[in-house]
DNA sequence: CATGTCTTTCCGTATTGTAGAAAATTCTTC
DNA sequence: GAAGAATTTTCTACAATACGGAAAGACATG
């Protein structure tokens, strides 16, 4: 920065966006919440004029990204689903992780989740359900805070503290249950524990009655690429059972990491700096 | 310039589309195939000028619908995944169907799929895998032809023949295996059989070595809203086992229909006409 | 260093999206 | 059923905006 003498408008590479497309995407995002909305509600939520919204919706509809449903309401369409699944199709992660997760679920008899980080939130990408239980929460595609979920803590734990602070903000953090940690400092301390023992625990911090245990999945470069978790009703995850479950989760996560090309050999402490090779370039 | 009086003008809301948005969606669709592409490849496949494509990709990236990956390549982004999953979130179908499918998979020990029709293709929306087998084909979000898959035939069988003909075209239909029916007439005959016995069979017509059995799921209005199938290696689905598996699939599909509000009581022949009220859409 | 491929930026132009308002439609309410 | 409210849809004039060719950078390859 430190420039700014372009005559007419700013010449930032940042603002090469196409407004009409941005607005169309905004409409899609509004509908993605999962409720069917009519034109004017979409317009209100997307903060767009009605007639503009109408045009955008019509365009999205023609392409199948949005489908009209009874009563003049709209909902996310099949094509959007298809495109969205393209995300999984392109990643190696889901294919690699799924069989391991099936195995894991078999062992612990509880539902397993795989999540990745997106900014200050975790997004569930894959879920393998135990038949012992109907879904607790967190369908694939849903977002969750980082500081009060097992996967979230894992996704945070190996980030540099400065980054963590930035993501958490200055607090207090929104409280979901009596056990939620609302003080960023407390979270940072907790993350230290997570890092030390190699897995994270969520004791009803996000949702009363639900506990989970999570471990990091690393990619070939050694970065934490995802978090694997097992969640269960608190009654089925008493403290004394946690170490054993955690061991199982960690070993499953390690297996996924291995298959992604990560080799743990030289990195007891996960790779922080560069390789200390004194040879010059 | 007396333009046509809008008096009876056929409300052609057809040409109210936003080109920039259409193009952006086209870019997304290109990437949704699952391969990572660089700018110029995207431009080529989307048939757009490079500079335009660049701008669109940049816009999509800012919103997380596309993510840059190593080597200047792009792939479908997390946000697109989220939005796509909104499709499932909005539908009742997946939530209703999943538990029934889990049960079904438990019974037959083979992978179950749920598909809906989109134009002349079937799109898989839900899959429950048997642990006996690694995925055969057809991940959620993928498209398949109607005339040579179990789910496809089911989705076609209760449509009016005129519609079916239109969807099939004049043939010959693309052949995938030696058993594929390539003649529209043959398909129409086959559909009659499907309708009569209430389920469809695919005997390696799409993929050599893979058979499947499919049955219709009806919504509250009695329409075929989806198709439920079980697929397996041909060796595990010999002819003599098919009737029994089919019965299981049909009963699972019926259960889903029931939970969707369909009551089979008065409709031995699935509702073909409407209630004789001459109102129209 | 030359050459080809690919990405990014620039910029003048007219195409295209925009939004207000009016028309048409649907939903309420009496 | 009629009157009125609240939608959705169409229309239009205007200028903001997206456009795409071309040029300038990157980056690799021979």
Coordinates of C-alpha atoms (C1' of nucleotides) in Angstrom, one line a residue:
Chain A
X1 CA 0.0 0.0 0.0
X2 CA 1.1 3.6 0.3
X3 CA -0.1 4.5 -3.1
X4 CA -3.2 5.9 -4.5
X5 CA -3.0 8.3 -7.3
X6 CA -5.0 6.4 -9.8
X7 CA -7.2 8.9 -11.3
X8 CA -10.7 7.5 -11.4
X9 CA -11.0 4.6 -9.1
X10 CA -8.8 2.4 -7.0
X11 CA -6.6 0.0 -8.9
X12 CA -6.4 -2.6 -6.2
X13 CA -6.2 -6.1 -7.5
X14 CA -8.7 -6.7 -4.8
X15 CA -11.6 -5.1 -6.4
X16 CA -11.6 -7.0 -9.6
X17 CA -14.9 -8.6 -8.8
X18 CA -18.0 -8.9 -10.7
X19 CA -20.8 -7.4 -8.8
X20 CA -23.6 -9.2 -10.4
X21 CA -21.9 -12.5 -9.6
X22 CA -21.3 -11.5 -6.0
X23 CA -24.9 -10.7 -5.6
X24 CA -26.0 -14.0 -7.2
X25 CA -23.8 -15.8 -4.8
X26 CA -25.2 -13.9 -1.9
X27 CA -28.7 -15.0 -2.9
X28 CA -27.4 -18.6 -3.0
X29 CA -25.9 -18.3 0.4
X30 CA -29.1 -16.9 1.9
X31 CA -31.0 -19.9 0.6
X32 CA -28.4 -22.3 1.8
X33 CA -29.4 -21.8 5.4
X34 CA -32.0 -24.4 4.6
X35 CA -35.3 -22.6 4.8
X36 CA -37.4 -22.0 1.8
X37 CA -37.9 -18.3 1.3
X38 CA -40.0 -16.3 -1.0
X39 CA -38.8 -13.5 -3.2
X40 CA -39.1 -10.6 -0.8
X41 CA -37.6 -12.5 2.1
X42 CA -34.6 -13.4 0.0
X43 CA -34.3 -9.8 -1.1
X44 CA -34.4 -8.6 2.5
X45 CA -31.8 -11.0 3.8
X46 CA -29.5 -10.5 0.9
X47 CA -30.1 -6.7 1.2
X48 CA -30.9 -6.3 -2.4
X49 CA -33.7 -4.6 -4.2
X50 CA -36.6 -6.8 -5.0
X51 CA -36.5 -6.5 -8.7
X52 CA -32.8 -7.3 -8.8
X53 CA -33.3 -10.3 -6.6
X54 CA -36.0 -11.5 -8.8
X55 CA -33.7 -11.3 -11.8
X56 CA -31.0 -13.1 -10.0
X57 CA -33.3 -15.8 -8.7
X58 CA -34.7 -16.4 -12.2
X59 CA -31.2 -16.8 -13.5
X60 CA -30.2 -19.2 -10.8
X61 CA -33.4 -21.1 -11.4
X62 CA -32.7 -21.6 -15.1
X63 CA -29.5 -23.2 -14.3
X64 CA -30.9 -25.4 -11.5
X65 CA -29.0 -23.8 -8.7
X66 CA -32.2 -22.8 -7.2
X67 CA -35.5 -24.5 -7.4
X68 CA -39.0 -23.1 -7.0
X69 CA -41.1 -24.9 -4.5
X70 CA -44.7 -24.5 -3.6
X71 CA -46.1 -21.1 -2.6
X72 CA -43.6 -19.1 -4.6
X73 CA -40.8 -20.1 -2.3
X74 CA -37.3 -21.0 -3.4
X75 CA -34.8 -23.5 -2.2
X76 CA -31.3 -24.5 -3.1
X77 CA -31.3 -26.6 -6.3
X78 CA -29.9 -29.9 -7.4
X79 CA -27.2 -28.3 -9.5
X80 CA -25.8 -26.5 -6.5
X81 CA -25.7 -29.8 -4.7
X82 CA -23.8 -31.3 -7.6
X83 CA -21.3 -28.5 -7.7
X84 CA -20.9 -28.6 -4.0
X85 CA -20.2 -32.3 -4.0
X86 CA -17.5 -31.5 -6.5
X87 CA -15.6 -30.2 -3.5
X88 CA -15.4 -33.7 -2.1
X89 CA -14.7 -35.2 -5.5
X90 CA -11.6 -33.1 -5.9
X91 CA -10.2 -33.7 -2.5
X92 CA -8.3 -36.8 -1.7
X93 CA -9.1 -36.4 1.9
X94 CA -12.7 -37.8 2.0
X95 CA -11.8 -40.9 0.0
X96 CA -8.8 -41.5 2.2
X97 CA -10.6 -40.8 5.4
X98 CA -13.9 -42.6 4.9
X99 CA -12.7 -46.2 5.3
X100 CA -10.7 -45.4 8.3
X101 CA -13.7 -43.6 9.8
X102 CA -15.9 -46.6 9.2
X103 CA -13.4 -48.7 11.0
X104 CA -13.3 -46.2 13.8
X105 CA -17.0 -46.1 14.2
X106 CA -17.0 -49.8 14.3
X107 CA -14.6 -49.8 17.2
X108 CA -16.0 -47.1 19.4
X109 CA -19.7 -47.4 18.3
X110 CA -20.1 -43.7 18.2
X111 CA -20.5 -41.2 15.4
X112 CA -17.4 -39.9 13.8
X113 CA -16.9 -36.5 12.1
X114 CA -14.2 -35.0 9.9
X115 CA -13.9 -31.2 9.8
X116 CA -11.7 -28.6 8.2
X117 CA -11.1 -25.1 9.2
X118 CA -12.4 -22.1 7.3
X119 CA -11.4 -18.9 8.8
X120 CA -12.7 -18.7 12.3
X121 CA -15.0 -21.7 12.0
X122 CA -14.9 -25.4 11.5
X123 CA -16.9 -27.0 8.7
X124 CA -17.9 -30.6 8.9
X125 CA -17.2 -32.4 5.6
X126 CA -17.8 -36.0 6.4
X127 CA -19.8 -37.9 8.9
X128 CA -20.0 -41.6 9.6
X129 CA -22.9 -42.4 11.9
X130 CA -23.0 -45.2 14.4
X131 CA -26.2 -47.0 14.2
X132 CA -26.5 -46.6 18.0
X133 CA -27.5 -43.1 17.6
X134 CA -29.5 -40.8 15.6
X135 CA -27.7 -37.7 14.6
X136 CA -26.7 -35.5 17.4
X137 CA -25.8 -32.4 15.5
X138 CA -23.5 -31.1 12.9
X139 CA -24.5 -32.4 9.5
X140 CA -21.9 -32.2 6.8
X141 CA -21.7 -28.7 5.5
X142 CA -22.5 -27.0 8.8
X143 CA -20.3 -24.5 10.5
X144 CA -19.2 -24.5 14.1
X145 CA -17.1 -22.3 16.3
X146 CA -13.5 -23.3 16.9
X147 CA -13.2 -22.6 20.6
X148 CA -15.8 -24.8 22.0
X149 CA -15.8 -28.0 19.9
X150 CA -13.3 -30.8 19.8
X151 CA -12.5 -30.4 16.1
X152 CA -12.3 -26.7 16.5
X153 CA -9.7 -26.9 19.3
X154 CA -7.7 -29.3 17.2
X155 CA -7.8 -27.1 14.2
X156 CA -6.6 -24.2 16.3
X157 CA -4.1 -25.9 18.6
X158 CA -1.2 -26.0 16.2
X159 CA -1.6 -22.6 14.7
X160 CA 0.7 -19.9 15.9
X161 CA -0.6 -18.2 19.0
X162 CA -0.7 -14.8 17.3
X163 CA -3.0 -16.3 14.7
X164 CA -5.2 -17.9 17.3
X165 CA -5.6 -14.6 19.2
X166 CA -6.6 -12.9 16.0
X167 CA -9.2 -15.6 15.2
X168 CA -10.6 -15.5 18.7
X169 CA -10.9 -11.8 19.0
X170 CA -10.9 -10.0 22.3
X171 CA -13.8 -11.9 23.8
X172 CA -15.9 -12.6 25.6
X173 CA -16.8 -15.4 23.3
X174 CA -20.4 -16.4 22.9
X175 CA -21.6 -18.8 25.5
X176 CA -23.5 -21.9 24.5
X177 CA -23.6 -23.9 27.7
X178 CA -22.4 -23.4 31.3
X179 CA -19.1 -25.1 30.4
X180 CA -18.3 -23.0 27.4
X181 CA -14.9 -21.2 27.7
X182 CA -15.7 -17.6 27.0
X183 CA -12.3 -16.1 27.8
X184 CA -9.8 -16.2 25.0
X185 CA -7.0 -16.6 27.5
X186 CA -8.6 -19.7 28.9
X187 CA -8.9 -21.1 25.4
X188 CA -5.3 -20.4 24.7
X189 CA -4.3 -22.3 27.8
X190 CA -6.6 -25.1 26.9
X191 CA -4.9 -25.3 23.5
X192 CA -1.6 -25.8 25.1
X193 CA -3.0 -28.8 26.8
X194 CA -4.4 -30.1 23.6
X195 CA -1.0 -29.7 21.9
X196 CA 0.7 -31.5 24.7
X197 CA -1.4 -34.6 24.8
X198 CA -2.2 -34.7 21.2
X199 CA -6.0 -34.6 21.3
X200 CA -8.8 -32.3 22.3
X201 CA -11.9 -32.9 24.4
X202 CA -15.1 -31.1 24.4
X203 CA -17.1 -31.6 27.6
X204 CA -20.5 -30.2 26.8
X205 CA -19.0 -26.9 25.9
X206 CA -21.0 -26.5 22.7
X207 CA -24.1 -28.5 23.5
X208 CA -25.3 -29.7 26.9
X209 CA -25.2 -33.5 27.0
X210 CA -22.7 -33.9 24.2
X211 CA -19.1 -34.7 24.5
X212 CA -16.4 -35.3 22.0
X213 CA -12.9 -36.3 21.5
X214 CA -10.8 -35.0 18.5
X215 CA -7.4 -35.6 17.0
X216 CA -5.5 -33.9 14.2
X217 CA -5.0 -35.2 10.7
X218 CA -1.9 -34.0 8.9
X219 CA -1.2 -33.7 5.3
X220 CA 2.1 -34.5 3.5
X221 CA 3.5 -31.1 4.4
X222 CA 2.8 -31.8 8.1
X223 CA 0.2 -29.2 8.5
X224 CA -3.0 -29.9 10.4
X225 CA -5.4 -30.3 7.4
X226 CA -8.4 -31.6 9.2
X227 CA -9.7 -32.8 12.6
X228 CA -11.2 -36.2 13.3
X229 CA -13.7 -36.5 16.1
X230 CA -16.0 -38.9 17.8
X231 CA -19.0 -37.4 19.6
X232 CA -21.4 -39.1 21.9
X233 CA -23.9 -38.4 24.7
X234 CA -22.0 -37.4 27.8
X235 CA -23.3 -40.5 29.6
X236 CA -21.5 -42.7 27.2
X237 CA -18.3 -40.8 27.4
X238 CA -17.5 -40.7 31.1
X239 CA -14.1 -39.3 32.1
X240 CA -12.6 -42.7 32.7
X241 CA -13.5 -43.9 29.2
X242 CA -12.0 -40.8 27.5
X243 CA -8.3 -41.9 27.4
X244 CA -9.1 -45.1 25.7
X245 CA -11.4 -43.5 23.1
X246 CA -8.9 -40.8 22.6
X247 CA -6.2 -43.3 21.8
X248 CA -8.5 -44.9 19.2
X249 CA -9.3 -41.6 17.6
X250 CA -5.7 -40.5 17.6
X251 CA -4.6 -43.7 16.0
X252 CA -7.3 -43.4 13.3
X253 CA -6.3 -39.8 12.6
X254 CA -2.7 -40.9 12.4
X255 CA -3.6 -43.6 9.9
X256 CA -5.3 -41.0 7.8
X257 CA -2.3 -38.7 8.0
X258 CA -0.1 -41.6 7.0
X259 CA -2.2 -42.3 4.0
X260 CA -2.0 -38.7 3.0
X261 CA 1.7 -38.9 2.9
X262 CA 2.6 -37.6 6.3
X263 CA 5.5 -39.3 8.0
X264 CA 5.8 -38.7 11.7
X265 CA 9.3 -40.0 11.9
X266 CA 11.3 -36.9 12.6
X267 CA 8.7 -34.7 14.0
X268 CA 8.0 -35.3 17.6
X269 CA 7.2 -31.7 18.0
X270 CA 5.2 -31.0 14.9
X271 CA 7.2 -29.1 12.3
X272 CA 7.5 -25.6 13.5
X273 CA 10.5 -24.1 11.8
X274 CA 12.5 -25.1 8.8
X275 CA 14.7 -28.1 8.7
X276 CA 17.9 -27.3 10.6
X277 CA 20.3 -28.2 7.8
X278 CA 23.3 -25.9 8.0
X279 CA 24.3 -26.4 4.5
X280 CA 24.0 -23.3 2.4
X281 CA 22.0 -23.0 -0.7
Chain B
X1 CA -42.1 2.5 -31.6
X2 CA -45.3 0.7 -30.7
X3 CA -43.8 -2.4 -29.3
X4 CA -46.2 -5.3 -29.0
X5 CA -49.0 -4.6 -26.6
X6 CA -48.3 -6.6 -23.6
X7 CA -51.9 -7.6 -23.6
X8 CA -51.8 -11.4 -23.9
X9 CA -48.0 -11.5 -24.3
X10 CA -46.9 -14.9 -23.2
X11 CA -45.2 -14.0 -20.1
X12 CA -41.8 -14.9 -21.3
X13 CA -39.7 -14.5 -18.2
X14 CA -37.2 -16.4 -20.3
X15 CA -34.8 -13.6 -21.2
X16 CA -34.4 -12.0 -17.9
X17 CA -31.1 -13.5 -17.0
X18 CA -28.0 -12.0 -15.8
X19 CA -25.2 -12.9 -18.1
X20 CA -22.4 -12.3 -15.6
X21 CA -24.0 -14.6 -13.1
X22 CA -24.6 -17.3 -15.8
X23 CA -21.0 -17.2 -16.7
X24 CA -19.9 -17.4 -13.1
X25 CA -22.1 -20.4 -12.7
X26 CA -20.6 -22.0 -15.8
X27 CA -17.2 -21.6 -14.4
X28 CA -18.3 -23.3 -11.2
X29 CA -19.8 -26.1 -13.2
X30 CA -16.6 -26.6 -15.1
X31 CA -14.7 -27.0 -11.9
X32 CA -17.3 -29.3 -10.3
X33 CA -16.2 -32.1 -12.6
X34 CA -13.6 -32.7 -9.9
X35 CA -10.4 -32.0 -11.6
X36 CA -8.3 -29.0 -10.7
X37 CA -7.9 -26.7 -13.6
X38 CA -5.8 -23.7 -14.3
X39 CA -7.1 -20.4 -15.6
X40 CA -6.8 -21.1 -19.3
X41 CA -8.3 -24.6 -19.1
X42 CA -11.2 -23.2 -17.2
X43 CA -11.6 -20.5 -19.8
X44 CA -11.4 -23.0 -22.6
X45 CA -14.0 -25.4 -21.1
X46 CA -16.3 -22.6 -20.2
X47 CA -15.8 -21.1 -23.6
X48 CA -15.1 -17.7 -22.2
X49 CA -12.3 -15.2 -22.9
X50 CA -9.4 -15.6 -20.5
X51 CA -9.6 -12.2 -19.0
X52 CA -13.3 -12.6 -18.3
X53 CA -12.7 -16.0 -16.7
X54 CA -9.9 -14.5 -14.6
X55 CA -12.3 -11.9 -13.2
X56 CA -15.0 -14.4 -12.5
X57 CA -12.6 -16.9 -10.8
X58 CA -11.2 -14.1 -8.7
X59 CA -14.7 -13.2 -7.6
X60 CA -15.6 -16.8 -6.8
X61 CA -12.4 -17.1 -4.9
X62 CA -13.1 -14.1 -2.7
X63 CA -16.3 -15.7 -1.6
X64 CA -14.8 -19.1 -1.1
X65 CA -16.8 -20.8 -3.8
X66 CA -13.5 -21.7 -5.5
X67 CA -10.2 -22.2 -3.9
X68 CA -6.8 -21.8 -5.4
X69 CA -4.6 -24.9 -5.1
X70 CA -1.0 -25.4 -5.8
X71 CA 0.3 -24.5 -9.3
X72 CA -2.2 -21.9 -10.1
X73 CA -5.0 -24.4 -10.3
X74 CA -8.5 -23.9 -9.0
X75 CA -10.9 -26.2 -7.4
X76 CA -14.4 -26.0 -6.0
X77 CA -14.3 -24.3 -2.6
X78 CA -15.7 -24.9 0.8
X79 CA -18.5 -22.4 0.5
X80 CA -19.8 -24.1 -2.6
X81 CA -19.9 -27.3 -0.6
X82 CA -21.8 -25.6 2.2
X83 CA -24.3 -24.2 -0.2
X84 CA -24.7 -27.5 -1.9
X85 CA -25.4 -29.3 1.3
X86 CA -28.1 -26.7 1.9
X87 CA -30.0 -28.7 -0.7
X88 CA -30.1 -31.7 1.6
X89 CA -30.8 -29.5 4.6
X90 CA -33.9 -28.1 3.0
X91 CA -35.3 -31.4 1.8
X92 CA -37.2 -33.7 4.1
X93 CA -36.2 -36.6 1.9
X94 CA -32.7 -37.3 3.1
X95 CA -33.5 -37.1 6.8
X96 CA -36.5 -39.4 6.3
X97 CA -34.6 -41.8 4.1
X98 CA -31.3 -42.2 5.9
X99 CA -32.4 -44.3 8.8
X100 CA -34.5 -46.5 6.6
X101 CA -31.5 -46.9 4.3
X102 CA -29.2 -47.8 7.2
X103 CA -31.7 -50.5 8.1
X104 CA -31.9 -51.7 4.6
X105 CA -28.1 -51.9 4.3
X106 CA -28.0 -53.9 7.5
X107 CA -30.4 -56.4 6.0
X108 CA -29.0 -56.9 2.6
X109 CA -25.4 -56.1 3.3
X110 CA -25.0 -54.2 0.2
X111 CA -24.7 -50.5 -0.6
X112 CA -27.9 -48.5 -1.0
X113 CA -28.4 -45.4 -3.0
X114 CA -31.1 -42.8 -3.2
X115 CA -31.5 -40.8 -6.5
X116 CA -33.8 -38.2 -7.9
X117 CA -34.5 -37.3 -11.4
X118 CA -33.2 -34.1 -13.1
X119 CA -34.3 -33.9 -16.7
X120 CA -32.9 -36.8 -18.5
X121 CA -30.6 -37.9 -15.8
X122 CA -30.6 -39.3 -12.3
X123 CA -28.6 -37.7 -9.6
X124 CA -27.5 -39.6 -6.6
X125 CA -28.3 -37.7 -3.4
X126 CA -27.6 -40.1 -0.6
X127 CA -25.5 -43.2 -0.2
X128 CA -25.2 -45.7 2.6
X129 CA -22.4 -48.0 2.2
X130 CA -22.2 -51.6 3.3
X131 CA -18.9 -52.3 5.0
X132 CA -18.6 -55.3 2.8
X133 CA -17.6 -53.2 -0.1
X134 CA -15.6 -50.3 -1.2
X135 CA -17.6 -48.0 -3.3
X136 CA -18.6 -49.3 -6.7
X137 CA -19.5 -46.2 -8.4
X138 CA -21.9 -43.3 -8.1
X139 CA -20.9 -40.9 -5.4
X140 CA -23.5 -38.5 -4.2
X141 CA -23.8 -35.7 -6.6
X142 CA -23.0 -37.7 -9.6
X143 CA -25.3 -38.0 -12.7
X144 CA -26.3 -41.1 -14.5
X145 CA -28.4 -42.0 -17.5
X146 CA -31.9 -43.1 -16.9
X147 CA -32.3 -45.9 -19.3
X148 CA -29.6 -48.2 -18.1
X149 CA -29.6 -47.9 -14.3
X150 CA -32.0 -49.3 -11.7
X151 CA -32.8 -45.9 -10.3
X152 CA -33.1 -44.4 -13.7
X153 CA -35.7 -46.9 -14.9
X154 CA -37.7 -46.4 -11.7
X155 CA -37.7 -42.7 -12.2
X156 CA -38.9 -43.1 -15.7
X157 CA -41.4 -45.9 -15.3
X158 CA -44.3 -43.9 -14.0
X159 CA -43.9 -41.0 -16.3
X160 CA -46.3 -40.7 -19.2
X161 CA -45.0 -42.5 -22.2
X162 CA -44.9 -39.4 -24.3
X163 CA -42.6 -37.8 -21.7
X164 CA -40.4 -40.9 -21.7
X165 CA -40.1 -40.8 -25.4
X166 CA -39.1 -37.2 -25.3
X167 CA -36.4 -37.9 -22.7
X168 CA -35.0 -40.8 -24.5
X169 CA -34.8 -39.2 -27.9
X170 CA -34.8 -41.2 -31.0
X171 CA -31.9 -43.5 -30.2
X172 CA -29.8 -45.3 -30.5
X173 CA -28.8 -44.7 -26.9
X174 CA -25.2 -44.7 -25.9
X175 CA -23.9 -48.2 -25.1
X176 CA -21.9 -48.8 -21.9
X177 CA -21.8 -52.6 -21.8
X178 CA -23.0 -55.4 -24.0
X179 CA -26.2 -55.6 -22.1
X180 CA -27.2 -51.9 -22.4
X181 CA -30.5 -51.4 -24.0
X182 CA -29.8 -49.0 -26.8
X183 CA -33.2 -49.0 -28.5
X184 CA -35.8 -46.6 -27.0
X185 CA -38.6 -49.1 -27.8
X186 CA -36.9 -51.8 -25.8
X187 CA -36.5 -49.4 -22.9
X188 CA -40.2 -48.5 -23.1
X189 CA -41.1 -52.2 -23.0
X190 CA -38.8 -52.7 -20.1
X191 CA -40.5 -49.9 -18.3
X192 CA -43.8 -51.6 -18.6
X193 CA -42.3 -54.6 -16.8
X194 CA -40.9 -52.3 -14.1
X195 CA -44.3 -50.7 -13.6
X196 CA -46.0 -54.1 -13.4
X197 CA -43.8 -55.7 -10.9
X198 CA -43.0 -52.6 -8.9
X199 CA -39.3 -52.6 -9.1
X200 CA -36.5 -52.3 -11.6
X201 CA -33.4 -54.4 -12.2
X202 CA -30.2 -53.4 -13.8
X203 CA -28.2 -56.4 -15.0
X204 CA -24.8 -55.0 -15.8
X205 CA -26.4 -52.5 -18.2
X206 CA -24.4 -49.6 -17.0
X207 CA -21.3 -51.2 -15.8
X208 CA -20.0 -54.7 -16.3
X209 CA -20.1 -56.7 -13.2
X210 CA -22.5 -54.5 -11.3
X211 CA -26.2 -55.2 -10.8
X212 CA -28.8 -53.3 -9.0
X213 CA -32.4 -53.4 -7.9
X214 CA -34.4 -50.3 -7.4
X215 CA -37.8 -49.3 -6.2
X216 CA -39.9 -46.1 -6.3
X217 CA -40.3 -43.6 -3.4
X218 CA -43.4 -41.6 -3.5
X219 CA -44.2 -38.3 -1.9
X220 CA -47.4 -37.2 -0.3
X221 CA -48.9 -36.3 -3.7
X222 CA -48.2 -39.8 -4.9
X223 CA -45.6 -38.8 -7.4
X224 CA -42.4 -40.8 -7.7
X225 CA -40.1 -38.4 -5.9
X226 CA -37.0 -40.6 -5.8
X227 CA -35.7 -44.1 -6.4
X228 CA -34.1 -46.3 -3.8
X229 CA -31.6 -48.9 -5.0
X230 CA -29.2 -51.6 -3.8
X231 CA -26.2 -52.3 -5.9
X232 CA -23.7 -55.1 -5.7
X233 CA -21.2 -57.1 -7.7
X234 CA -23.1 -59.4 -10.1
X235 CA -21.7 -62.4 -8.3
X236 CA -23.5 -61.4 -5.1
X237 CA -26.8 -60.7 -6.9
X238 CA -27.6 -63.9 -8.8
X239 CA -31.0 -64.1 -10.4
X240 CA -32.4 -66.4 -7.8
X241 CA -31.6 -63.9 -5.1
X242 CA -33.1 -60.9 -6.8
X243 CA -36.8 -61.5 -5.8
X244 CA -35.9 -61.5 -2.2
X245 CA -33.6 -58.5 -2.3
X246 CA -36.2 -56.7 -4.4
X247 CA -38.9 -57.4 -1.8
X248 CA -36.6 -55.8 0.8
X249 CA -35.8 -52.8 -1.3
X250 CA -39.5 -52.3 -2.1
X251 CA -40.5 -52.5 1.5
X252 CA -37.8 -50.0 2.5
X253 CA -38.9 -47.7 -0.3
X254 CA -42.5 -48.0 0.8
X255 CA -41.6 -47.2 4.3
X256 CA -39.9 -44.0 3.2
X257 CA -42.9 -43.1 1.1
X258 CA -45.1 -43.7 4.1
X259 CA -43.0 -41.4 6.2
X260 CA -43.3 -38.8 3.5
X261 CA -47.0 -38.8 3.8
X262 CA -47.9 -41.1 1.0
X263 CA -50.7 -43.5 1.7
X264 CA -51.1 -46.3 -0.7
X265 CA -54.6 -47.1 0.4
X266 CA -56.6 -45.9 -2.5
X267 CA -54.0 -46.1 -5.1
X268 CA -53.4 -49.6 -6.3
X269 CA -52.6 -48.2 -9.6
X270 CA -50.4 -45.2 -8.8
X271 CA -52.3 -42.0 -9.3
X272 CA -52.2 -41.2 -12.9
X273 CA -54.7 -38.4 -13.4
X274 CA -55.5 -35.5 -11.2
X275 CA -58.7 -34.9 -9.4
X276 CA -61.2 -34.0 -12.0
X277 CA -61.2 -30.3 -11.3
X278 CA -60.6 -28.5 -14.5
X279 CA -58.5 -25.8 -12.9
X280 CA -55.0 -25.7 -14.3
X281 CA -51.6 -24.3 -13.5
Chain C
dC1 C1' 19.1 -15.7 -24.0
dA2 C1' 15.2 -16.6 -26.9
dT3 C1' 10.7 -18.6 -27.1
dG4 C1' 6.4 -20.3 -25.7
dT5 C1' 2.7 -20.7 -22.2
dC6 C1' 0.2 -18.8 -18.8
dT7 C1' -1.5 -15.1 -15.6
dT8 C1' -2.5 -10.4 -14.6
dT9 C1' -3.5 -5.7 -15.5
dC10 C1' -5.2 -1.9 -18.4
dC11 C1' -8.7 0.8 -20.5
dG12 C1' -12.2 2.6 -23.9
dT13 C1' -16.6 1.2 -25.1
dA14 C1' -21.4 -0.3 -25.4
dT15 C1' -23.5 -4.0 -23.3
dT16 C1' -25.8 -5.2 -19.4
dG17 C1' -27.4 -4.8 -15.0
dT18 C1' -29.9 -1.7 -12.3
dA19 C1' -33.8 0.0 -9.5
dG20 C1' -38.0 2.7 -9.4
dA21 C1' -42.4 2.5 -10.7
dA22 C1' -46.3 0.5 -12.7
dA23 C1' -48.9 -3.5 -14.0
dA24 C1' -50.5 -8.0 -12.9
dT25 C1' -51.2 -11.3 -9.8
dT26 C1' -52.2 -13.5 -5.4
dC27 C1' -53.7 -13.4 -0.8
dT28 C1' -56.7 -11.2 3.0
dT29 C1' -60.4 -9.5 5.2
dC30 C1' -64.7 -8.0 5.6
Chain D
dG1 C1' -67.8 -11.2 -3.7
dA2 C1' -65.9 -6.8 -3.5
dA3 C1' -62.2 -3.9 -1.6
dG4 C1' -57.7 -3.7 -0.1
dA5 C1' -53.1 -5.3 1.1
dA6 C1' -49.1 -7.7 -0.2
dT7 C1' -47.0 -9.9 -3.1
dT8 C1' -44.6 -11.0 -7.8
dT9 C1' -43.5 -9.7 -12.5
dT10 C1' -42.7 -6.7 -16.3
dC11 C1' -41.1 -2.3 -18.2
dT12 C1' -37.9 1.3 -19.2
dA13 C1' -34.3 4.9 -19.3
dC14 C1' -30.0 5.5 -17.7
dA15 C1' -25.2 4.9 -16.5
dA16 C1' -22.7 1.9 -14.0
dT17 C1' -20.5 -2.2 -15.0
dA18 C1' -18.8 -6.0 -17.2
dC19 C1' -16.4 -6.8 -21.2
dG20 C1' -12.4 -8.6 -24.0
dG21 C1' -8.4 -7.4 -26.9
dA22 C1' -4.0 -6.2 -26.2
dA23 C1' 0.0 -5.4 -23.7
dA24 C1' 2.8 -6.3 -19.8
dG25 C1' 4.5 -9.6 -16.3
dA26 C1' 5.8 -14.4 -14.6
dC27 C1' 7.7 -18.6 -15.2
dA28 C1' 9.4 -22.4 -17.3
dT29 C1' 11.9 -24.8 -21.2
dG30 C1' 15.1 -25.6 -24.7

